[in-house]
Amino acid sequence: MKTVMIHAQARKALRKMAQKEAEKIRGKIDQYAADPSSLANNVKRLRGDDEIRLRVGDWRVVMRDGEVLDVLKIGPRGSIYK
């Protein structure tokens, strides 16, 4: 299992959302860290960067996958890429 590092912007987004949603997103991040192929349908590479996005319902999680899984941003579907 990879180490997960959640950056300040993502941590702030998790604190602001409903606890149930935050737990669901955190669970999906941990699931991806343990086995990246388990969520193959919900993970895509972003164009132009070495970042990936994880889809969790209407929420998107932008991450950088390396030896450490860096969670950069978490936000609603429409505004996360701006």
Tab-separated table of C-alpha atoms in Angstrom, residues 5-42:
chain	number	residue	atom	x	y	z
A	5	MET	CA	-0.284	12.563	1.475
A	6	ILE	CA	-3.263	14.938	1.477
A	7	HIS	CA	-2.315	18.532	0.661
A	8	ALA	CA	-3.825	21.513	2.482
A	9	GLN	CA	-6.329	22.447	-0.238
A	10	ALA	CA	-7.711	18.900	-0.349
A	11	ARG	CA	-7.789	18.653	3.452
A	12	LYS	CA	-9.775	21.886	3.625
A	13	ALA	CA	-12.299	20.561	1.081
A	14	LEU	CA	-12.736	17.360	3.111
A	15	ARG	CA	-13.384	19.366	6.285
A	16	LYS	CA	-16.026	21.530	4.592
A	17	MET	CA	-18.107	18.707	3.086
A	18	ALA	CA	-20.571	16.416	4.827
A	19	GLN	CA	-18.874	13.790	6.975
A	20	LYS	CA	-20.492	10.913	5.081
A	21	GLU	CA	-19.173	12.226	1.738
A	22	ALA	CA	-15.711	12.835	3.215
A	23	GLU	CA	-15.564	9.266	4.557
A	24	LYS	CA	-16.629	7.879	1.171
A	25	ILE	CA	-13.942	9.876	-0.651
A	26	ARG	CA	-11.282	8.954	1.905
A	27	GLY	CA	-12.238	5.278	1.531
A	28	LYS	CA	-11.863	5.448	-2.265
A	29	ILE	CA	-8.474	7.148	-1.938
A	30	ASP	CA	-7.310	4.407	0.449
A	31	GLN	CA	-8.706	1.729	-1.870
A	32	TYR	CA	-6.764	3.213	-4.794
A	33	ALA	CA	-3.585	3.424	-2.691
A	34	ALA	CA	-3.901	-0.261	-1.785
A	35	ASP	CA	-4.722	-1.512	-5.309
A	36	PRO	CA	-4.703	0.983	-8.223
A	37	SER	CA	-6.315	-1.490	-10.625
A	38	SER	CA	-9.391	-1.923	-8.409
A	39	LEU	CA	-10.878	1.416	-9.498
A	40	ALA	CA	-9.809	1.287	-13.146
A	41	ASN	CA	-13.108	2.649	-14.495
A	42	ASN	CA	-13.076	5.699	-12.246
